[in-house]
Short mmCIF file of C-alpha atoms in Angstrom, two decimals:
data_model
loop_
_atom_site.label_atom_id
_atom_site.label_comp_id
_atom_site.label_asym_id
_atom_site.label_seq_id
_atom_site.Cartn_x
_atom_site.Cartn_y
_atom_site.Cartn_z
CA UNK A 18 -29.29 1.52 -46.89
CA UNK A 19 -32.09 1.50 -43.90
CA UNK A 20 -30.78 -1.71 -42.64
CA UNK A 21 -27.83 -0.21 -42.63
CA UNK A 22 -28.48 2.81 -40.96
CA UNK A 23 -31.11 0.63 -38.27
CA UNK A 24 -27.50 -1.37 -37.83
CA UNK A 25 -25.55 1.66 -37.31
CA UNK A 26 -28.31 3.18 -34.37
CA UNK A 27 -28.21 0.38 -32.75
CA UNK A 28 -24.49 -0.29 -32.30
CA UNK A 29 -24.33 3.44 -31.31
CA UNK A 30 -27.34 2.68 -28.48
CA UNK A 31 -24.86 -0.87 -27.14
CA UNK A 32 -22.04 1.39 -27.07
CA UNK A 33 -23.33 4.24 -24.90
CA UNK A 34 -25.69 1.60 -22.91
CA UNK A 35 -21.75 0.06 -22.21
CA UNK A 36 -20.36 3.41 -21.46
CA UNK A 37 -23.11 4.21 -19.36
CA UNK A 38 -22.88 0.82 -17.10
CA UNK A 39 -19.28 1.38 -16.56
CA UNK A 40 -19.96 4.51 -15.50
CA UNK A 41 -22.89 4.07 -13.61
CA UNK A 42 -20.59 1.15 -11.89
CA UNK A 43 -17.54 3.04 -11.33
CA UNK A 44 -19.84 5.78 -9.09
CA UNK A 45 -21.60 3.14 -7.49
CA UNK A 46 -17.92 1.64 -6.02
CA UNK A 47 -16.81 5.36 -5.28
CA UNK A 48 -19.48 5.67 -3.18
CA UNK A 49 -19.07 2.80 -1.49
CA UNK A 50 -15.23 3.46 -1.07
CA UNK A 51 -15.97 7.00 0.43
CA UNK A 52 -19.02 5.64 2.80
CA UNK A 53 -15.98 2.72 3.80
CA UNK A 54 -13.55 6.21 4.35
CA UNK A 55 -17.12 7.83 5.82
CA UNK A 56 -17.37 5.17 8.52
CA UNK A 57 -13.40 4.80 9.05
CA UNK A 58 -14.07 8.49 10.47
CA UNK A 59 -16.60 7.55 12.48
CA UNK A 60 -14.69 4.95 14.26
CA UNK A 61 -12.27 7.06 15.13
CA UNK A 62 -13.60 9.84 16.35
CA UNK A 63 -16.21 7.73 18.75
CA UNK A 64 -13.64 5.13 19.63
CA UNK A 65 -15.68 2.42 17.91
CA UNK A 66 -13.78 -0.78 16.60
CA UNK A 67 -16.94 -1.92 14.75
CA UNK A 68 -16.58 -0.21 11.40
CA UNK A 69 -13.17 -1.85 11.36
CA UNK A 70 -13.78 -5.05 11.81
CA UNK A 71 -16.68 -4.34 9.46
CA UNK A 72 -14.73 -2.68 6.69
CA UNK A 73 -10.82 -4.58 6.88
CA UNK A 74 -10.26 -7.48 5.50
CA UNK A 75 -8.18 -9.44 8.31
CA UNK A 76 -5.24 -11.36 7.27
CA UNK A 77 -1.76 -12.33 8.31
CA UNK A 78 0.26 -9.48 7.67
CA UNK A 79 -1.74 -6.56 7.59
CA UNK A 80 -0.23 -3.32 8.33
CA UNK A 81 -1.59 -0.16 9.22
CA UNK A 82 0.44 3.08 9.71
CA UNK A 83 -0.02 6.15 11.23
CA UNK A 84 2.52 8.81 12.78
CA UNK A 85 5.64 7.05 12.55
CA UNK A 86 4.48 3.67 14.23
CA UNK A 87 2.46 0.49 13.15
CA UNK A 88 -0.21 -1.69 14.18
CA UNK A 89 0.17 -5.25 12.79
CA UNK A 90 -2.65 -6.69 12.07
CA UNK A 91 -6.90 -5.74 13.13
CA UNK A 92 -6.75 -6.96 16.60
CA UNK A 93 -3.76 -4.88 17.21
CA UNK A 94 -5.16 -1.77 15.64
CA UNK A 95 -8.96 -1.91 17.16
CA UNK A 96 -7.97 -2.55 20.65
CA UNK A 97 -4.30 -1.06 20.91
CA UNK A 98 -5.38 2.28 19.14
CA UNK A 99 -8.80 2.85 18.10
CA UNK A 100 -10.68 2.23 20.77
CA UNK A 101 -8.09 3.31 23.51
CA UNK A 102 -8.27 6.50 21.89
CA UNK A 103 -11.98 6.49 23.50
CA UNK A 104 -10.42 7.25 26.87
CA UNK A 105 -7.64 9.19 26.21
CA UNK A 106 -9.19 12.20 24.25
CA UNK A 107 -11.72 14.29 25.21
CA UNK A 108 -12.33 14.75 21.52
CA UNK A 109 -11.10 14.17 18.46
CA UNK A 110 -12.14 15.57 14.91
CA UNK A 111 -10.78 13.88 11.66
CA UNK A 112 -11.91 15.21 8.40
CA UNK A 113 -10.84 13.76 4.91
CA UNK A 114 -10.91 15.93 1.76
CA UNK A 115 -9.85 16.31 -1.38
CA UNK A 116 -10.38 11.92 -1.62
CA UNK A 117 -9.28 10.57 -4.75
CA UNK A 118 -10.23 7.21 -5.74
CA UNK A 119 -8.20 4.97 -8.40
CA UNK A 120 -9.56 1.36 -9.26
CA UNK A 121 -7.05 -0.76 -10.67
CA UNK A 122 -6.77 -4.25 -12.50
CA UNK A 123 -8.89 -5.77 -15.19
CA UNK A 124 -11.63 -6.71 -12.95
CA UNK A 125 -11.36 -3.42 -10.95
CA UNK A 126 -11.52 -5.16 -8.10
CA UNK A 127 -8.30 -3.17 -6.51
CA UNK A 128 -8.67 0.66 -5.67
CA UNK A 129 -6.89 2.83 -3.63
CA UNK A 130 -7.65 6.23 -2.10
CA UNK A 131 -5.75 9.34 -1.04
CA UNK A 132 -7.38 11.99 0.67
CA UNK A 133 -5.98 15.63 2.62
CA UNK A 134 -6.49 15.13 6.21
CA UNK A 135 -7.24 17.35 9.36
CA UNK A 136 -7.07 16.00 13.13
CA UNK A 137 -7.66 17.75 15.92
CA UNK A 138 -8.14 17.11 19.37
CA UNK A 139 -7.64 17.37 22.99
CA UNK A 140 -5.96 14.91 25.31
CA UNK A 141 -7.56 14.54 28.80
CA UNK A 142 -4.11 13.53 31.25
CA UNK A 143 -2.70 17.17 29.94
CA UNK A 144 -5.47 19.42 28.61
CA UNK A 145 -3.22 19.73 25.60
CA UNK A 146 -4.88 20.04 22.20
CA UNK A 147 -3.36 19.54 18.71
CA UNK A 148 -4.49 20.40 15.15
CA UNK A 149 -2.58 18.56 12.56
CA UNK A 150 -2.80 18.29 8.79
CA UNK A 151 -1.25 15.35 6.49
CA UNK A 152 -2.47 13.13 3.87
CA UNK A 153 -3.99 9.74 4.58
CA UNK A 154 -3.52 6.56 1.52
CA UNK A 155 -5.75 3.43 2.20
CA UNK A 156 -5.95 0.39 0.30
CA UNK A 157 -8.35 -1.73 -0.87
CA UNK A 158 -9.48 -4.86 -2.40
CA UNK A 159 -13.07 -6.25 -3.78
CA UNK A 160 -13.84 -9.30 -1.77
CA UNK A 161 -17.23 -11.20 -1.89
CA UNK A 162 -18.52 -7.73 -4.22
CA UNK A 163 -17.87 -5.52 -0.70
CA UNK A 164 -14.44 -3.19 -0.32
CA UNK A 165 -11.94 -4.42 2.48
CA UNK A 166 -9.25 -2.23 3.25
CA UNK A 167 -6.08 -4.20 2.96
CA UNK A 168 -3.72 -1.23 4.04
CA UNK A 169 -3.64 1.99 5.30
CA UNK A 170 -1.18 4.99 5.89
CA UNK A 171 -1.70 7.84 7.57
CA UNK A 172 1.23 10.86 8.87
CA UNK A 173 0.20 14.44 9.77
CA UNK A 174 2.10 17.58 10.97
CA UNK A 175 1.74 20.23 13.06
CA UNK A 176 -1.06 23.21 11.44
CA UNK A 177 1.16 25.92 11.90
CA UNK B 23 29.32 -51.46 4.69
CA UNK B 24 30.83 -47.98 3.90
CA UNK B 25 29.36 -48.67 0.00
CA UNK B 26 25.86 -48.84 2.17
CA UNK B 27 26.64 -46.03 4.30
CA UNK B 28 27.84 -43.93 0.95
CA UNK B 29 24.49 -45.47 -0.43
CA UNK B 30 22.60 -44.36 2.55
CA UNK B 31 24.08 -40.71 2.14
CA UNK B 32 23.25 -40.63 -1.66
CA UNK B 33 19.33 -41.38 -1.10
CA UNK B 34 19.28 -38.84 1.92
CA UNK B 35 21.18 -36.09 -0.06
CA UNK B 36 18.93 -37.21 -3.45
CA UNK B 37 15.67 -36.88 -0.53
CA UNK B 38 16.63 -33.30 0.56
CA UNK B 39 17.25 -32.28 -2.47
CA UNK B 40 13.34 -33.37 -3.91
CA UNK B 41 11.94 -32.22 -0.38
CA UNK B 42 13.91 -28.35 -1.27
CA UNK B 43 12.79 -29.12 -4.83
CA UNK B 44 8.97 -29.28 -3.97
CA UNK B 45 8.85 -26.78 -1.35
CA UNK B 46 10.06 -24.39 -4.20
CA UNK B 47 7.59 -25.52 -6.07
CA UNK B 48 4.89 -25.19 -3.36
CA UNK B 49 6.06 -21.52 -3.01
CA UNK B 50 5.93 -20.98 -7.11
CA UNK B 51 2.48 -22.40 -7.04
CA UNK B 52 1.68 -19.97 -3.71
CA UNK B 53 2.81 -17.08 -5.64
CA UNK B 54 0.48 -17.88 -8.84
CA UNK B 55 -2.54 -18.71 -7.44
CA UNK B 56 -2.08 -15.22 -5.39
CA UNK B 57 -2.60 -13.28 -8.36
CA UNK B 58 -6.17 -15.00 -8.31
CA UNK B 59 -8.90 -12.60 -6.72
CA UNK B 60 -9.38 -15.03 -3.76
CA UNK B 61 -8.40 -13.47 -0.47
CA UNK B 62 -8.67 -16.42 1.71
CA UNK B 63 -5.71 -17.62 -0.24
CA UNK B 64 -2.11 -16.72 1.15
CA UNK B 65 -0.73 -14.24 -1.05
CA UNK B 66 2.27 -13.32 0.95
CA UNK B 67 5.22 -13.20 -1.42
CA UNK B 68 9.07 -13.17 0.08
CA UNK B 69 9.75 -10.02 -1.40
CA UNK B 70 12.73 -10.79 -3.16
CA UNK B 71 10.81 -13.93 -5.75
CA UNK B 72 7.80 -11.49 -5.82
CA UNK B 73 8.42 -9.29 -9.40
CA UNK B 74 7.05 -6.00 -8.09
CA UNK B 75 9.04 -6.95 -4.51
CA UNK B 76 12.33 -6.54 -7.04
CA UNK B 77 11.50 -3.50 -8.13
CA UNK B 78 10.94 -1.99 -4.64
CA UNK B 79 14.49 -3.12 -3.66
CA UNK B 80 15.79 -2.04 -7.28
CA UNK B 81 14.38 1.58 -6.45
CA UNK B 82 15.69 1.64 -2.89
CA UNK B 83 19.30 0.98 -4.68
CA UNK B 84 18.89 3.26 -7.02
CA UNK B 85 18.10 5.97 -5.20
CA UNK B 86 20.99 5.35 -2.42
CA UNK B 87 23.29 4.71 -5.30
CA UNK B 88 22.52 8.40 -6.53
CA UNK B 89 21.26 6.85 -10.03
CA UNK B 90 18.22 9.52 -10.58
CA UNK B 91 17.79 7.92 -14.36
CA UNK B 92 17.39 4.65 -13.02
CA UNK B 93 15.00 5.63 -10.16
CA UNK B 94 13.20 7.86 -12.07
CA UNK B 95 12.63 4.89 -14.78
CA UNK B 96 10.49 2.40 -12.12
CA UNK B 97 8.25 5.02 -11.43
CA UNK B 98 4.77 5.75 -13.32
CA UNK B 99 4.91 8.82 -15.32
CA UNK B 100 1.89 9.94 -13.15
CA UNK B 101 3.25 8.79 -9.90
CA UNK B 102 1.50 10.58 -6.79
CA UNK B 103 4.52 11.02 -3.64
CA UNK B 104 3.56 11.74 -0.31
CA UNK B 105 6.56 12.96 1.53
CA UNK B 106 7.07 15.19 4.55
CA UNK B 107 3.70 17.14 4.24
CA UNK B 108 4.04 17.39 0.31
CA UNK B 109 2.55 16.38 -2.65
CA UNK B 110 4.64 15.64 -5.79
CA UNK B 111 1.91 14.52 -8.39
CA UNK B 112 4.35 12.98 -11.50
CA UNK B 113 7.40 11.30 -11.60
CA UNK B 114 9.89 14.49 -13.13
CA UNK B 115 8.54 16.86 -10.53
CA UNK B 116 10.12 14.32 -7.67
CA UNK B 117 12.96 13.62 -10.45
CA UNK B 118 13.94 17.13 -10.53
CA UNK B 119 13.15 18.31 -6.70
CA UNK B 120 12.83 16.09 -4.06
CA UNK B 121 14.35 13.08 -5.45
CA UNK B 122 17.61 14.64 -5.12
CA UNK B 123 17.60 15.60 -1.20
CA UNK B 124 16.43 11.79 -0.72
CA UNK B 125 19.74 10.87 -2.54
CA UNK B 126 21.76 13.42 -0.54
CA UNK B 127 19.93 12.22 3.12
CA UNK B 128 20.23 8.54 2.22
CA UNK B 129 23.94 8.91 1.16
CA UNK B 130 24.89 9.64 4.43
CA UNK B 131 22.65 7.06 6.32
CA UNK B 132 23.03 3.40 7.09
CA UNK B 133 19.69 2.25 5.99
CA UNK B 134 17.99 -1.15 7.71
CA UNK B 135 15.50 -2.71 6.20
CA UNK B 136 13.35 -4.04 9.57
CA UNK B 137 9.83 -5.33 7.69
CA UNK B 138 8.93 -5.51 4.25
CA UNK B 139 6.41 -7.33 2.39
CA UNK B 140 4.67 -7.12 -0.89
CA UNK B 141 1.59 -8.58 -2.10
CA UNK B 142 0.44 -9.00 -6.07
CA UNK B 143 -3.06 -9.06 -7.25
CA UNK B 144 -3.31 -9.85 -10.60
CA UNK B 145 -1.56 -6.84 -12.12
CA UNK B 146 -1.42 -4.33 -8.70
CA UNK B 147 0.51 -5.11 -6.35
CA UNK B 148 1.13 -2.70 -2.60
CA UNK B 149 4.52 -2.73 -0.66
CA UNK B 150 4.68 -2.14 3.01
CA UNK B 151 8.17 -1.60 4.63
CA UNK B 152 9.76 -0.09 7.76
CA UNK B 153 13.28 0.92 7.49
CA UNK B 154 15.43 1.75 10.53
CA UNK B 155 17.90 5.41 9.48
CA UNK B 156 21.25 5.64 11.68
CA UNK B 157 23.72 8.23 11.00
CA UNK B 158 24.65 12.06 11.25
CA UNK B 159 22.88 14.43 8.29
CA UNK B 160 24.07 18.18 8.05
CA UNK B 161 25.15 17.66 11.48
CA UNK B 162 22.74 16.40 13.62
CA UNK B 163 22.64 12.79 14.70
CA UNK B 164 19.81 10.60 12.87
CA UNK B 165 17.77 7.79 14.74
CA UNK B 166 14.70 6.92 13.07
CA UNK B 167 12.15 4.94 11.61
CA UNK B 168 10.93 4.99 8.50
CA UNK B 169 7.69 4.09 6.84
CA UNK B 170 6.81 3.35 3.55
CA UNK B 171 3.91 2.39 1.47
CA UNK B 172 3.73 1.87 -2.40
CA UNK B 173 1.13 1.01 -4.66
CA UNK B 174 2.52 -0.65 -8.20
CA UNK B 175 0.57 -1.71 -11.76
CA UNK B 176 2.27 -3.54 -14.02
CA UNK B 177 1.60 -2.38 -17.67
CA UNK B 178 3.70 -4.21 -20.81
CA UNK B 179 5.11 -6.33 -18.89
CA UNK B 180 6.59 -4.16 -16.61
CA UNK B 181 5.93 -3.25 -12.61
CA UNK B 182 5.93 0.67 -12.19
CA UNK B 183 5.31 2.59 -9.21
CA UNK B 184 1.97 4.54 -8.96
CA UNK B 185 1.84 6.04 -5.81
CA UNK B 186 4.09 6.39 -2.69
CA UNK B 187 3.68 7.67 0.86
CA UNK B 188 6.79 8.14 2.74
CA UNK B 189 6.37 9.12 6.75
CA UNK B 190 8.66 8.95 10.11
#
């Protein structure tokens, strides 16, 4: 009867040391998800390629979308858009809320995000300034045990 | 001399044939060692041999066709839709609301499909396509470009669409 009961303790220990480590996993990719999303921010709103090319995985036929247009592949988006975008605004504020993370796959080594999104800014030719709210979707993949973004989509309307 | 010629043809037709013959094969192999986790591999499947990639296209037709039980069937129960600055967050709440405008828009459109790829990864796979909408809706002349992105999982066997976001 002990040895039964020592056998039945310690199976219940394994399990919730399992449950725990999946857990304690799962959190540990969020965060590095939302500090990839985190940085993503950053580079936009300083004009900063860097945590791109840091943070996308680069391949033939990468697409990233935003208001109705496309920038194929990395190059294209870091020096066509982001860091443009340097110049052409006097300032630019992007928040991401509400982000929800899903990890897909057996190995959980494909996630992808959504998150509520608020842009503002000011353009320095006009003086004009916008404020627009949307939803943003990136993809990404576990490469090497670090998160690439493999896609992204991004469309926003006017805050009326 | 014509036997050698006709001889000549045989072994160039029988060549081509191989040649087509192990490119396929090249491509089969290209599309099963994509659903590895390697990334330096080319995974870039022609949509239309890539599983999920049919079930993209089946959707599309399904939804110009005006079949809502058909469309409604490839996509996850739980399916989150972006879509003109809304949220639909499961797959009857698009079934019974928006779905049904898309039909009624799309009916009237010639739709162009200008880009679309699709990529598997073990059992995920994402869709990227841009779509080019011509045509006159409720009176007003239509010009446009469409984006879409998808995210699919395939569970029993079968591809099903977990998330969509839909932008012009």
């Amino acid at each position: 009867m002990r040895k039964f009961i020592a056998t039945f303790i310690a199976l219940i220990i394994s399990i919730s040391a399992v449950a725990h480590d999946d857990r304690d996993h799962s959190n540990k990719d969020k965060k590095a998800i939302v500090d990839v999303i985190k940085s993503i921010k950053y580079g936009w709103e300083n004009g900063d390629g860097l945590p791109f090319r840091r943070n996308f995985l680069d391949f033939e036929g990468a697409r990233y979308i935003e208001g109705g247009g496309q920038n194929a592949g990395l190059d294209s988006l870091v020096e066509h858009h982001v860091e443009p975008e340097k110049d052409a605004l006097e300032y630019l504020k992007l928040s991401f809320s509400e982000i929800e993370v899903h990890f897909e796959g057996e190995d959980k080594s494909f996630a992808w995000a959504i998150a509520d999104t608020r842009i503002k800014g000011k353009v320095n030719k006009s003086g004009k300034t916008f404020d627009k709210k949307g939803f943003q979707t990136f993809l990404f993949r576990k490469v090497n045990g670090n998160w690439k973004v493999v896609h992204t989509h991004s469309s926003s309307r006017d805050n009326k | 001399m014509r036997k050698d010629r006709n001889k000549m043809k045989n072994i160039s037709i029988m060549l081509t044939t191989v040649s087509l013959m192990f490119l396929t094969m090249s491509n089969v192999v290209t599309a099963h060692t994509s659903e590895g986790n390697s990334a330096n591999k080319r995974d870039e499947l022609p949509v239309l041999t890539s599983s999920a990639g049919k079930v993209v296209m089946q959707f599309h037709q399904a939804i110009q066709a005006n079949d809502k039980s058909k469309a409604r069937g490839f996509l996850a129960d739980n399916v989150i839709i972006y879509e003109g600055g809304r949220v639909e967050r499961s797959a009857d709440d698009y079934a019974n609301h928006h779905m049904l405008a898309d039909m009624k828009y799309l009916a009237q459109l010639e739709v162009k499909i200008l880009e679309h790829e699709v990529r598997e990864v073990g059992q995920t796979a994402f869709s990227m396509s841009r779509t080019k909408l011509t045509g006159e809706f409720k009176g007003k002349e239509v010009n446009s470009e469409g984006m879409e992105s998808m995210v699919l999982l395939k569970k029993d066997g079968k591809w099903k669409i977990a998330h969509i976001h839909w932008s012009h």
